[in-house]
CSV table of C-alpha atoms in Angstrom, one decimal:
chain,number,residue,atom,x,y,z
O,1,UNK,CA,19.3,10.8,13.1
O,2,UNK,CA,20.3,8.6,10.2
O,3,UNK,CA,17.7,7.6,7.6
O,4,UNK,CA,18.9,4.1,7.8
O,5,UNK,CA,17.9,3.2,11.4
O,6,UNK,CA,18.2,-0.6,10.9
O,7,UNK,CA,20.7,-2.8,12.5
O,8,UNK,CA,22.0,-6.0,11.1
O,9,UNK,CA,19.5,-7.9,13.3
O,10,UNK,CA,16.5,-5.8,12.1
O,11,UNK,CA,17.2,-6.2,8.3
O,12,UNK,CA,15.6,-9.7,8.0
O,13,UNK,CA,12.6,-8.8,10.1
O,14,UNK,CA,12.1,-5.5,8.2
O,15,UNK,CA,12.4,-7.4,4.9
O,16,UNK,CA,9.7,-9.8,6.1
O,17,UNK,CA,7.5,-6.9,7.2
O,18,UNK,CA,7.7,-5.0,3.9
O,19,UNK,CA,7.0,-8.2,2.0
O,20,UNK,CA,4.0,-9.1,4.2
O,21,UNK,CA,2.6,-5.5,3.9
O,22,UNK,CA,3.0,-5.7,0.1
O,23,UNK,CA,1.1,-9.1,0.0
O,24,UNK,CA,-1.6,-7.6,2.3
O,25,UNK,CA,-2.0,-4.6,0.0
O,26,UNK,CA,-2.3,-6.8,-3.1
O,27,UNK,CA,-4.7,-9.3,-1.5
O,28,UNK,CA,-6.8,-6.6,0.0
O,29,UNK,CA,-7.1,-4.9,-3.4
O,30,UNK,CA,-7.9,-8.2,-5.1
O,31,UNK,CA,-10.8,-9.0,-2.8
O,32,UNK,CA,-11.5,-5.3,-2.0
O,33,UNK,CA,-12.2,-6.8,1.4
O,34,UNK,CA,-15.7,-7.2,-0.1
O,35,UNK,CA,-17.0,-9.9,2.1
O,36,UNK,CA,-17.4,-13.6,2.3
O,37,UNK,CA,-17.7,-14.6,-1.3
O,38,UNK,CA,-20.1,-11.9,-2.1
O,39,UNK,CA,-18.9,-9.8,-5.0
O,40,UNK,CA,-22.1,-7.6,-4.7
O,41,UNK,CA,-20.9,-6.5,-1.3
O,42,UNK,CA,-17.5,-5.3,-2.5
O,43,UNK,CA,-17.0,-1.6,-2.8
O,44,UNK,CA,-14.2,0.5,-4.3
O,45,UNK,CA,-11.8,1.6,-1.5
O,46,UNK,CA,-12.2,5.3,-2.3
O,47,UNK,CA,-16.0,5.0,-2.3
O,48,UNK,CA,-16.0,3.1,1.0
O,49,UNK,CA,-13.7,5.7,2.7
O,50,UNK,CA,-15.8,8.6,1.4
O,51,UNK,CA,-19.1,7.1,2.5
O,52,UNK,CA,-17.6,6.1,5.8
O,53,UNK,CA,-16.3,9.6,6.5
O,54,UNK,CA,-19.7,11.2,5.6
O,55,UNK,CA,-21.4,8.7,7.9
O,56,UNK,CA,-19.1,9.3,10.8
O,57,UNK,CA,-18.8,13.1,10.5
O,58,UNK,CA,-22.0,14.1,8.8
O,59,UNK,CA,-22.7,16.4,5.8
O,60,UNK,CA,-19.8,18.6,4.7
O,61,UNK,CA,-18.4,20.5,1.8
O,62,UNK,CA,-15.9,19.2,-0.6
O,63,UNK,CA,-13.0,21.2,0.9
O,64,UNK,CA,-13.8,20.0,4.4
O,65,UNK,CA,-14.2,16.4,3.2
O,66,UNK,CA,-10.9,16.6,1.4
O,67,UNK,CA,-9.1,18.1,4.4
O,68,UNK,CA,-10.5,15.5,6.8
O,69,UNK,CA,-9.3,12.7,4.4
O,70,UNK,CA,-5.9,14.3,3.7
O,71,UNK,CA,-6.5,14.5,-0.1
O,72,UNK,CA,-7.1,17.4,-2.4
O,73,UNK,CA,-10.5,18.8,-3.4
O,74,UNK,CA,-10.2,17.8,-7.0
O,75,UNK,CA,-9.7,14.2,-6.0
O,76,UNK,CA,-12.8,14.3,-3.8
O,77,UNK,CA,-14.8,15.9,-6.5
O,78,UNK,CA,-13.8,13.2,-9.0
O,79,UNK,CA,-14.4,10.3,-6.5
O,80,UNK,CA,-17.8,11.7,-5.3
O,81,UNK,CA,-19.2,12.1,-8.8
O,82,UNK,CA,-20.1,8.5,-9.4
O,83,UNK,CA,-21.5,8.3,-5.8
O,84,UNK,CA,-23.8,11.1,-6.6
O,85,UNK,CA,-24.7,9.5,-9.9
O,86,UNK,CA,-25.7,6.2,-8.3
O,87,UNK,CA,-27.6,7.9,-5.5
O,88,UNK,CA,-25.3,7.0,-2.6
O,89,UNK,CA,-24.4,10.7,-1.9
O,90,UNK,CA,-26.7,13.7,-2.2
O,91,UNK,CA,-25.5,17.2,-3.0
O,92,UNK,CA,-27.5,19.9,-1.1
O,93,UNK,CA,-27.2,23.6,-0.6
O,94,UNK,CA,-25.4,24.7,2.5
O,95,UNK,CA,-28.0,25.8,5.1
O,96,UNK,CA,-26.2,29.1,5.8
O,97,UNK,CA,-24.8,29.8,2.3
O,98,UNK,CA,-27.1,28.6,-0.4
O,99,UNK,CA,-24.3,29.0,-3.0
O,100,UNK,CA,-22.1,26.4,-1.3
O,101,UNK,CA,-22.6,22.7,-1.9
O,102,UNK,CA,-22.8,20.2,1.0
O,103,UNK,CA,-22.2,16.4,0.4
O,104,UNK,CA,-24.4,14.1,2.5
O,105,UNK,CA,-24.8,10.4,2.7
O,106,UNK,CA,-28.2,9.4,1.2
O,107,UNK,CA,-30.5,6.8,2.8
O,108,UNK,CA,-29.5,4.5,-0.1
O,109,UNK,CA,-25.8,5.2,0.6
O,110,UNK,CA,-26.3,4.5,4.3
O,111,UNK,CA,-28.0,1.2,3.5
O,112,UNK,CA,-25.2,0.2,1.1
O,113,UNK,CA,-22.5,1.2,3.5
O,114,UNK,CA,-24.1,-0.9,6.2
O,115,UNK,CA,-24.4,-3.9,3.9
O,116,UNK,CA,-20.7,-3.6,3.0
O,117,UNK,CA,-19.6,-3.1,6.6
O,118,UNK,CA,-21.6,-6.2,7.7
O,119,UNK,CA,-20.0,-8.3,4.9
O,120,UNK,CA,-16.6,-7.0,5.8
O,121,UNK,CA,-17.1,-7.8,9.5
O,122,UNK,CA,-18.1,-11.4,8.5
O,123,UNK,CA,-14.9,-11.7,6.4
O,124,UNK,CA,-12.8,-10.4,9.3
O,125,UNK,CA,-14.5,-12.9,11.6
O,126,UNK,CA,-13.8,-15.7,9.2
O,127,UNK,CA,-10.2,-14.7,8.6
O,128,UNK,CA,-9.5,-14.5,12.3
O,129,UNK,CA,-11.8,-17.2,13.6
O,130,UNK,CA,-8.8,-19.1,15.2
O,131,UNK,CA,-7.4,-15.9,16.8
O,132,UNK,CA,-8.0,-15.1,20.5
O,133,UNK,CA,-9.8,-11.8,21.3
O,134,UNK,CA,-6.4,-10.6,22.6
O,135,UNK,CA,-4.7,-11.4,19.3
O,136,UNK,CA,-7.4,-9.5,17.4
O,137,UNK,CA,-7.1,-6.5,19.7
O,138,UNK,CA,-3.3,-6.6,19.4
O,139,UNK,CA,-3.5,-6.8,15.6
O,140,UNK,CA,-6.0,-3.8,15.5
O,141,UNK,CA,-3.7,-1.8,17.8
O,142,UNK,CA,-0.6,-2.4,15.8
O,143,UNK,CA,-2.3,-1.9,12.4
O,144,UNK,CA,-3.8,1.4,13.6
O,145,UNK,CA,-0.4,2.4,14.8
O,146,UNK,CA,1.2,1.4,11.5
O,147,UNK,CA,-1.5,3.3,9.6
O,148,UNK,CA,-1.0,6.4,11.8
O,149,UNK,CA,2.7,6.3,11.1
O,150,UNK,CA,2.0,6.1,7.3
O,151,UNK,CA,-0.4,8.9,7.6
O,152,UNK,CA,2.0,11.1,9.5
O,153,UNK,CA,4.7,10.4,6.9
O,154,UNK,CA,2.5,11.5,4.0
O,155,UNK,CA,0.9,14.5,5.8
O,156,UNK,CA,2.1,17.9,4.9
O,157,UNK,CA,4.7,19.3,7.3
O,158,UNK,CA,3.2,22.1,9.3
O,159,UNK,CA,6.1,23.0,11.5
O,160,UNK,CA,8.9,25.1,9.9
O,161,UNK,CA,12.1,23.3,9.4
O,162,UNK,CA,15.5,24.8,10.4
O,163,UNK,CA,15.9,26.3,6.9
O,164,UNK,CA,12.8,28.4,7.3
O,165,UNK,CA,13.5,29.7,10.8
O,166,UNK,CA,14.4,33.4,10.7
O,167,UNK,CA,17.9,34.3,12.0
O,168,UNK,CA,18.0,36.2,15.3
């Protein structure tokens, strides 16, 4: 299949799509989707994603956290350090292997995450106040699908390509 899968009719639409995605990324980063006019409820994207993952999946080691987020361990270590320093994440010993470190959302981290989530939900409600529930659902579905496609594109390939298949 050709890398250029566009047709003449798709070009304008795809140009608009890439432009809107670029604008979205810039505006989201500018506001950090921090909430309705509340700078104190903004949170760095990396911090939000790490805290959210620890909240949803529970305590885990650096390697497991990195694998679940699709990033390398050194990145997680660097991003988690300020979260530990500010008391949002706790480092504890692994219950079965005292030499291993487990990262865990602290009570302060859980409260901060809840505060940011609440503020972000208010912002989403404000931004989509004139949308129908069906439009919100469709947008969520399509955005999740788009994010999934981006994630799959950046994920390491685990299936061998034709060049690595042994000859019979």
